[in-house]
Amino acid sequence: MEKMQIKIRELENLSMLSRVLAHEIRNPLGSIKGFVQYLIKKISEPSLKHHLEIILKESLRLERLTNDLMHYGNPQSIKIERINLKELIYDIALPFIMEHEEISFDIDLDEIHIDTDKDKIAQILNNILDNAISAVSETEPKKIIIKAKRVNDKIKIEISDTGTGMDEETLKKAVEPFFTTKPKGTGLGLAIVTRLCEILKIDFEITSKKGQGTKVCLTMPKSL
Ligand code: ADP
Ligand code: MG
């Protein structure tokens, strides 16, 4: 564990600390998960199996947290490439659409090409959509609208949902690292979005009304 010897005070900020911690947790967690999966296959005694499945479920939760922490703490270098925004948005939305037949998706995308970091923009859209999905899971109607258009010399992406919405206090805290109202949330989704938007020079805005829904607007330059 030589990495753990790095002194805390030498870590410049929370992001570095997150990365080191996530890294240190991942390997032992990987073994725990692997051995538990192996034991679940080998053991037939039901109550024992049940307990092992709880260990597996909690390991998967920790794995999600470490993945989020890695992203939060890892600014990486920017890799700029030309991307077809319409294709990218469809690629990201498709698994959500297939998994949630109960949600109606309204997608209206202009033919847009931008020069930006594909992985980072994908992560941003993924985290926002993930929240929209959980927000509509508890409400009726279940609708998510995704739009992308040119506005003057900028590109604007809007993701709105008819979900639970947020009161003012929740909205203020929503982007804080580790703030979550979900039993299984990590509270890192929007903190990562905020960070990646800074890196990609994207203006990120959320408006929300409790009981009505939420709209996220991303306004970005055509090239970085
Ligand atoms: P997590 O999804 O793990 O809770 P996030 O950073 O993605 O973490 O979101 C933080 C909190 O902001 C959520 O727990 C939720 O309370 C609120 N939130 C974010 N997006 C939405 C949304 N579209 N509708 C309602 N609440 C939202
Ligand atoms: Mg989230």
mmCIF file of C-alpha atoms and ligand atoms in Angstrom:
data_model
loop_
_atom_site.group_PDB
_atom_site.id
_atom_site.type_symbol
_atom_site.label_atom_id
_atom_site.label_comp_id
_atom_site.label_asym_id
_atom_site.label_seq_id
_atom_site.Cartn_x
_atom_site.Cartn_y
_atom_site.Cartn_z
ATOM 1 C CA MET A 1 0.000 0.000 0.000
ATOM 2 C CA GLU A 2 2.814 2.419 -0.763
ATOM 3 C CA LYS A 3 0.427 4.894 -2.371
ATOM 4 C CA MET A 4 -1.347 5.336 0.957
ATOM 5 C CA GLN A 5 1.885 6.782 2.331
ATOM 6 C CA ILE A 6 1.289 9.944 0.364
ATOM 7 C CA LYS A 7 0.595 12.433 3.099
ATOM 8 C CA ILE A 8 -2.907 13.861 3.117
ATOM 9 C CA ARG A 9 -1.607 17.407 3.357
ATOM 10 C CA GLU A 10 0.313 16.918 0.166
ATOM 11 C CA LEU A 11 -2.865 16.157 -1.715
ATOM 12 C CA GLU A 12 -3.850 19.374 -3.331
ATOM 13 C CA ASN A 13 -7.583 19.006 -3.314
ATOM 14 C CA LEU A 14 -10.558 16.760 -2.934
ATOM 15 C CA SER A 15 -10.254 15.545 -6.484
ATOM 16 C CA MET A 16 -6.794 14.100 -5.925
ATOM 17 C CA LEU A 17 -7.895 12.536 -2.637
ATOM 18 C CA SER A 18 -10.895 10.967 -4.390
ATOM 19 C CA ARG A 19 -8.711 9.426 -7.045
ATOM 20 C CA VAL A 20 -6.208 7.924 -4.632
ATOM 21 C CA LEU A 21 -8.936 6.531 -2.379
ATOM 22 C CA ALA A 22 -10.916 5.108 -5.277
ATOM 23 C CA HIS A 23 -7.789 3.487 -6.650
ATOM 24 C CA GLU A 24 -6.887 1.918 -3.308
ATOM 25 C CA ILE A 25 -10.399 0.600 -2.744
ATOM 26 C CA ARG A 26 -10.828 -0.891 -6.224
ATOM 27 C CA ASN A 27 -8.370 -3.774 -6.028
ATOM 28 C CA PRO A 28 -9.416 -5.307 -2.684
ATOM 29 C CA LEU A 29 -13.016 -4.720 -3.698
ATOM 30 C CA GLY A 30 -12.404 -6.598 -6.926
ATOM 31 C CA SER A 31 -11.197 -9.644 -4.961
ATOM 32 C CA ILE A 32 -14.137 -9.494 -2.550
ATOM 33 C CA LYS A 33 -16.552 -9.359 -5.479
ATOM 34 C CA GLY A 34 -14.791 -12.153 -7.363
ATOM 35 C CA PHE A 35 -14.660 -14.546 -4.403
ATOM 36 C CA VAL A 36 -18.250 -13.856 -3.414
ATOM 37 C CA GLN A 37 -19.396 -14.574 -6.973
ATOM 38 C CA TYR A 38 -17.429 -17.812 -6.881
ATOM 39 C CA LEU A 39 -18.969 -18.829 -3.515
ATOM 40 C CA ILE A 40 -22.499 -18.029 -4.707
ATOM 41 C CA LYS A 41 -21.976 -20.515 -7.537
ATOM 42 C CA LYS A 42 -20.516 -23.194 -5.248
ATOM 43 C CA ILE A 43 -22.883 -22.960 -2.279
ATOM 44 C CA SER A 44 -26.384 -24.352 -2.410
ATOM 45 C CA GLU A 45 -27.542 -23.725 1.177
ATOM 46 C CA PRO A 46 -30.260 -21.027 0.692
ATOM 47 C CA SER A 47 -29.734 -18.798 3.759
ATOM 48 C CA LEU A 48 -25.975 -18.757 3.238
ATOM 49 C CA LYS A 49 -26.481 -17.949 -0.438
ATOM 50 C CA HIS A 50 -28.808 -15.120 0.527
ATOM 51 C CA HIS A 51 -26.174 -13.562 2.787
ATOM 52 C CA LEU A 52 -23.548 -13.875 0.081
ATOM 53 C CA GLU A 53 -25.871 -12.132 -2.359
ATOM 54 C CA ILE A 54 -26.171 -9.242 0.077
ATOM 55 C CA ILE A 55 -22.360 -9.009 0.199
ATOM 56 C CA LEU A 56 -22.288 -9.025 -3.612
ATOM 57 C CA LYS A 57 -24.958 -6.313 -3.854
ATOM 58 C CA GLU A 58 -23.109 -4.086 -1.414
ATOM 59 C CA SER A 59 -19.802 -4.718 -3.250
ATOM 60 C CA LEU A 60 -21.461 -3.592 -6.487
ATOM 61 C CA ARG A 61 -22.649 -0.441 -4.730
ATOM 62 C CA LEU A 62 -19.096 0.270 -3.546
ATOM 63 C CA GLU A 63 -17.865 -0.402 -7.072
ATOM 64 C CA ARG A 64 -20.265 2.249 -8.427
ATOM 65 C CA LEU A 65 -19.028 4.679 -5.819
ATOM 66 C CA THR A 66 -15.366 4.070 -6.658
ATOM 67 C CA ASN A 67 -16.122 4.447 -10.385
ATOM 68 C CA ASP A 68 -17.758 7.800 -9.721
ATOM 69 C CA LEU A 69 -14.882 8.831 -7.454
ATOM 70 C CA MET A 70 -12.357 7.918 -10.147
ATOM 71 C CA HIS A 71 -14.168 10.121 -12.645
ATOM 72 C CA TYR A 72 -14.506 12.916 -10.134
ATOM 73 C CA GLY A 73 -10.871 12.799 -9.237
ATOM 74 C CA ASN A 74 -9.508 12.222 -12.697
ATOM 75 C CA PRO A 75 -9.432 15.290 -14.913
ATOM 76 C CA GLN A 76 -7.420 13.383 -17.553
ATOM 77 C CA SER A 77 -6.031 15.126 -20.531
ATOM 78 C CA ILE A 78 -8.463 16.426 -23.100
ATOM 79 C CA LYS A 79 -8.717 14.483 -26.377
ATOM 80 C CA ILE A 80 -10.429 16.614 -28.950
ATOM 81 C CA GLU A 81 -12.067 15.060 -31.974
ATOM 82 C CA ARG A 82 -14.843 15.903 -34.387
ATOM 83 C CA ILE A 83 -18.074 14.289 -33.233
ATOM 84 C CA ASN A 84 -21.523 13.918 -34.708
ATOM 85 C CA LEU A 85 -23.604 15.118 -31.777
ATOM 86 C CA LYS A 86 -26.825 13.566 -33.050
ATOM 87 C CA GLU A 87 -25.206 10.122 -33.258
ATOM 88 C CA LEU A 88 -23.559 10.484 -29.875
ATOM 89 C CA ILE A 89 -26.795 11.489 -28.142
ATOM 90 C CA TYR A 90 -28.657 8.556 -29.741
ATOM 91 C CA ASP A 91 -25.896 6.161 -28.680
ATOM 92 C CA ILE A 92 -26.141 7.352 -25.086
ATOM 93 C CA ALA A 93 -29.940 7.492 -24.964
ATOM 94 C CA LEU A 94 -30.568 4.122 -26.625
ATOM 95 C CA PRO A 95 -29.756 1.838 -23.663
ATOM 96 C CA PHE A 96 -31.975 4.016 -21.435
ATOM 97 C CA ILE A 97 -34.791 3.897 -24.018
ATOM 98 C CA MET A 98 -34.545 0.120 -24.376
ATOM 99 C CA GLU A 99 -34.511 -0.412 -20.644
ATOM 100 C CA HIS A 100 -37.453 1.899 -19.899
ATOM 101 C CA GLU A 101 -40.419 1.191 -22.142
ATOM 102 C CA GLU A 102 -42.648 2.933 -19.624
ATOM 103 C CA ILE A 103 -40.978 6.301 -20.328
ATOM 104 C CA SER A 104 -41.830 8.305 -23.428
ATOM 105 C CA PHE A 105 -38.798 9.933 -25.025
ATOM 106 C CA ASP A 106 -39.176 12.954 -27.260
ATOM 107 C CA ILE A 107 -35.915 13.504 -29.144
ATOM 108 C CA ASP A 108 -35.330 16.409 -31.502
ATOM 109 C CA LEU A 109 -31.746 16.801 -32.670
ATOM 110 C CA ASP A 110 -30.272 19.052 -35.341
ATOM 111 C CA GLU A 111 -27.503 17.670 -37.537
ATOM 112 C CA ILE A 112 -24.551 19.084 -35.581
ATOM 113 C CA HIS A 113 -20.820 18.392 -35.622
ATOM 114 C CA ILE A 114 -18.639 19.692 -32.832
ATOM 115 C CA ASP A 115 -14.985 19.462 -31.858
ATOM 116 C CA THR A 116 -14.782 18.329 -28.280
ATOM 117 C CA ASP A 117 -13.821 15.477 -25.951
ATOM 118 C CA LYS A 118 -16.165 12.613 -26.782
ATOM 119 C CA ASP A 119 -15.764 10.600 -23.558
ATOM 120 C CA LYS A 120 -16.288 13.617 -21.373
ATOM 121 C CA ILE A 121 -19.369 14.879 -23.183
ATOM 122 C CA ALA A 122 -20.739 11.326 -23.135
ATOM 123 C CA GLN A 123 -20.228 11.129 -19.387
ATOM 124 C CA ILE A 124 -21.983 14.485 -18.899
ATOM 125 C CA LEU A 125 -25.030 13.420 -20.927
ATOM 126 C CA ASN A 126 -25.122 10.012 -19.293
ATOM 127 C CA ASN A 127 -25.160 11.426 -15.749
ATOM 128 C CA ILE A 128 -27.903 13.935 -16.608
ATOM 129 C CA LEU A 129 -30.063 11.301 -18.315
ATOM 130 C CA ASP A 130 -29.553 8.911 -15.436
ATOM 131 C CA ASN A 131 -31.018 11.521 -13.064
ATOM 132 C CA ALA A 132 -33.918 12.253 -15.429
ATOM 133 C CA ILE A 133 -34.755 8.539 -15.504
ATOM 134 C CA SER A 134 -34.834 8.243 -11.710
ATOM 135 C CA ALA A 135 -36.849 11.474 -11.439
ATOM 136 C CA VAL A 136 -39.639 10.203 -13.720
ATOM 137 C CA SER A 137 -39.697 6.735 -12.210
ATOM 138 C CA GLU A 138 -41.892 8.015 -9.381
ATOM 139 C CA THR A 139 -44.252 10.263 -11.360
ATOM 140 C CA GLU A 140 -46.889 10.343 -14.103
ATOM 141 C CA PRO A 141 -46.583 11.208 -16.932
ATOM 142 C CA LYS A 142 -43.125 9.838 -17.570
ATOM 143 C CA LYS A 143 -41.597 11.969 -20.250
ATOM 144 C CA ILE A 144 -38.049 12.957 -21.145
ATOM 145 C CA ILE A 145 -37.334 15.524 -23.845
ATOM 146 C CA ILE A 146 -33.896 15.822 -25.440
ATOM 147 C CA LYS A 147 -33.138 18.656 -27.855
ATOM 148 C CA ALA A 148 -29.950 19.818 -29.544
ATOM 149 C CA LYS A 149 -29.823 22.914 -31.710
ATOM 150 C CA ARG A 150 -27.622 25.722 -32.949
ATOM 151 C CA VAL A 151 -28.169 29.052 -31.247
ATOM 152 C CA ASN A 152 -26.071 31.791 -32.897
ATOM 153 C CA ASP A 153 -22.512 30.515 -32.775
ATOM 154 C CA LYS A 154 -23.168 28.107 -29.887
ATOM 155 C CA ILE A 155 -24.665 24.658 -29.504
ATOM 156 C CA LYS A 156 -27.434 24.136 -27.008
ATOM 157 C CA ILE A 157 -28.502 20.790 -25.574
ATOM 158 C CA GLU A 158 -31.594 20.604 -23.383
ATOM 159 C CA ILE A 159 -32.678 17.600 -21.338
ATOM 160 C CA SER A 160 -36.005 18.028 -19.557
ATOM 161 C CA ASP A 161 -38.049 15.607 -17.521
ATOM 162 C CA THR A 162 -41.536 15.557 -16.063
ATOM 163 C CA GLY A 163 -40.196 13.970 -12.879
ATOM 164 C CA THR A 164 -40.254 14.841 -9.193
ATOM 165 C CA GLY A 165 -38.473 18.169 -9.612
ATOM 166 C CA MET A 166 -36.517 19.797 -6.792
ATOM 167 C CA ASP A 167 -37.339 22.415 -4.204
ATOM 168 C CA GLU A 168 -35.000 25.409 -3.968
ATOM 169 C CA GLU A 169 -32.854 23.947 -1.232
ATOM 170 C CA THR A 170 -32.318 20.616 -3.028
ATOM 171 C CA LEU A 171 -31.545 22.427 -6.273
ATOM 172 C CA LYS A 172 -28.869 24.511 -4.548
ATOM 173 C CA LYS A 173 -27.218 21.403 -3.100
ATOM 174 C CA ALA A 174 -27.690 19.162 -6.150
ATOM 175 C CA VAL A 175 -24.233 19.756 -7.629
ATOM 176 C CA GLU A 176 -22.352 19.388 -4.333
ATOM 177 C CA PRO A 177 -20.174 16.276 -4.163
ATOM 178 C CA PHE A 178 -21.869 13.522 -2.132
ATOM 179 C CA PHE A 179 -25.245 15.254 -1.948
ATOM 180 C CA THR A 180 -27.922 12.700 -2.747
ATOM 181 C CA THR A 181 -31.580 12.109 -1.917
ATOM 182 C CA LYS A 182 -31.491 8.564 -3.289
ATOM 183 C CA PRO A 183 -31.019 5.519 -1.050
ATOM 184 C CA LYS A 184 -28.454 4.101 -3.480
ATOM 185 C CA GLY A 185 -27.097 7.366 -4.877
ATOM 186 C CA THR A 186 -23.452 8.385 -4.758
ATOM 187 C CA GLY A 187 -24.153 12.104 -4.993
ATOM 188 C CA LEU A 188 -21.334 12.457 -7.495
ATOM 189 C CA GLY A 189 -23.227 12.543 -10.820
ATOM 190 C CA LEU A 190 -23.777 16.295 -11.025
ATOM 191 C CA ALA A 191 -20.499 17.128 -9.276
ATOM 192 C CA ILE A 192 -18.771 15.276 -12.130
ATOM 193 C CA VAL A 193 -20.958 17.073 -14.689
ATOM 194 C CA THR A 194 -19.994 20.449 -13.193
ATOM 195 C CA ARG A 195 -16.327 19.606 -13.286
ATOM 196 C CA LEU A 196 -16.356 18.246 -16.833
ATOM 197 C CA CYS A 197 -18.370 21.261 -18.032
ATOM 198 C CA GLU A 198 -15.661 23.563 -16.649
ATOM 199 C CA ILE A 199 -13.025 21.608 -18.549
ATOM 200 C CA LEU A 200 -15.047 21.666 -21.803
ATOM 201 C CA LYS A 201 -16.118 25.326 -21.409
ATOM 202 C CA ILE A 202 -19.763 24.339 -21.282
ATOM 203 C CA ASP A 203 -22.251 26.583 -19.570
ATOM 204 C CA PHE A 204 -24.354 24.283 -17.366
ATOM 205 C CA GLU A 205 -27.708 25.394 -15.981
ATOM 206 C CA ILE A 206 -30.454 23.539 -14.105
ATOM 207 C CA THR A 207 -33.934 24.827 -13.507
ATOM 208 C CA SER A 208 -36.407 22.794 -11.540
ATOM 209 C CA LYS A 209 -39.767 22.990 -9.872
ATOM 210 C CA LYS A 210 -40.881 20.579 -7.178
ATOM 211 C CA GLY A 211 -43.699 18.403 -8.465
ATOM 212 C CA GLN A 212 -43.265 19.547 -12.076
ATOM 213 C CA GLY A 213 -39.882 18.553 -13.408
ATOM 214 C CA THR A 214 -36.357 19.589 -14.237
ATOM 215 C CA LYS A 215 -34.602 21.094 -17.216
ATOM 216 C CA VAL A 216 -30.859 20.948 -17.777
ATOM 217 C CA CYS A 217 -29.315 23.242 -20.399
ATOM 218 C CA LEU A 218 -25.810 22.832 -21.755
ATOM 219 C CA THR A 219 -24.489 25.638 -23.931
ATOM 220 C CA MET A 220 -21.167 24.960 -25.602
ATOM 221 C CA PRO A 221 -18.845 26.342 -28.227
ATOM 222 C CA LYS A 222 -18.637 24.501 -31.576
ATOM 223 C CA SER A 223 -14.984 23.856 -30.948
ATOM 224 C CA LEU A 224 -12.771 24.132 -27.913
HETATM 225 P P1 ADP B 1 -27.179 10.905 -7.353
HETATM 226 O O1 ADP B 1 -27.894 10.724 -8.668
HETATM 227 O O2 ADP B 1 -26.211 9.805 -7.061
HETATM 228 O O3 ADP B 1 -28.115 11.185 -6.216
HETATM 229 P P2 ADP B 1 -26.367 13.418 -8.510
HETATM 230 O O4 ADP B 1 -25.206 14.310 -8.237
HETATM 231 O O5 ADP B 1 -26.525 12.929 -9.898
HETATM 232 O O6 ADP B 1 -26.258 12.218 -7.489
HETATM 233 O O7 ADP B 1 -27.700 14.171 -8.090
HETATM 234 C C1 ADP B 1 -27.789 14.745 -6.781
HETATM 235 C C2 ADP B 1 -29.244 14.942 -6.357
HETATM 236 O O8 ADP B 1 -29.842 15.983 -7.156
HETATM 237 C C3 ADP B 1 -30.157 13.742 -6.574
HETATM 238 O O9 ADP B 1 -30.065 12.815 -5.505
HETATM 239 C C4 ADP B 1 -31.526 14.396 -6.666
HETATM 240 O O10 ADP B 1 -32.017 14.715 -5.380
HETATM 241 C C5 ADP B 1 -31.217 15.716 -7.355
HETATM 242 N N1 ADP B 1 -31.479 15.647 -8.804
HETATM 243 C C6 ADP B 1 -30.564 15.621 -9.797
HETATM 244 N N2 ADP B 1 -31.156 15.580 -11.013
HETATM 245 C C7 ADP B 1 -32.491 15.580 -10.784
HETATM 246 C C8 ADP B 1 -33.658 15.554 -11.639
HETATM 247 N N3 ADP B 1 -33.562 15.497 -12.963
HETATM 248 N N4 ADP B 1 -34.875 15.597 -11.029
HETATM 249 C C9 ADP B 1 -35.002 15.647 -9.690
HETATM 250 N N5 ADP B 1 -33.950 15.673 -8.840
HETATM 251 C C10 ADP B 1 -32.712 15.644 -9.372
HETATM 252 MG MG MG B 2 -27.096 10.955 -10.522
#
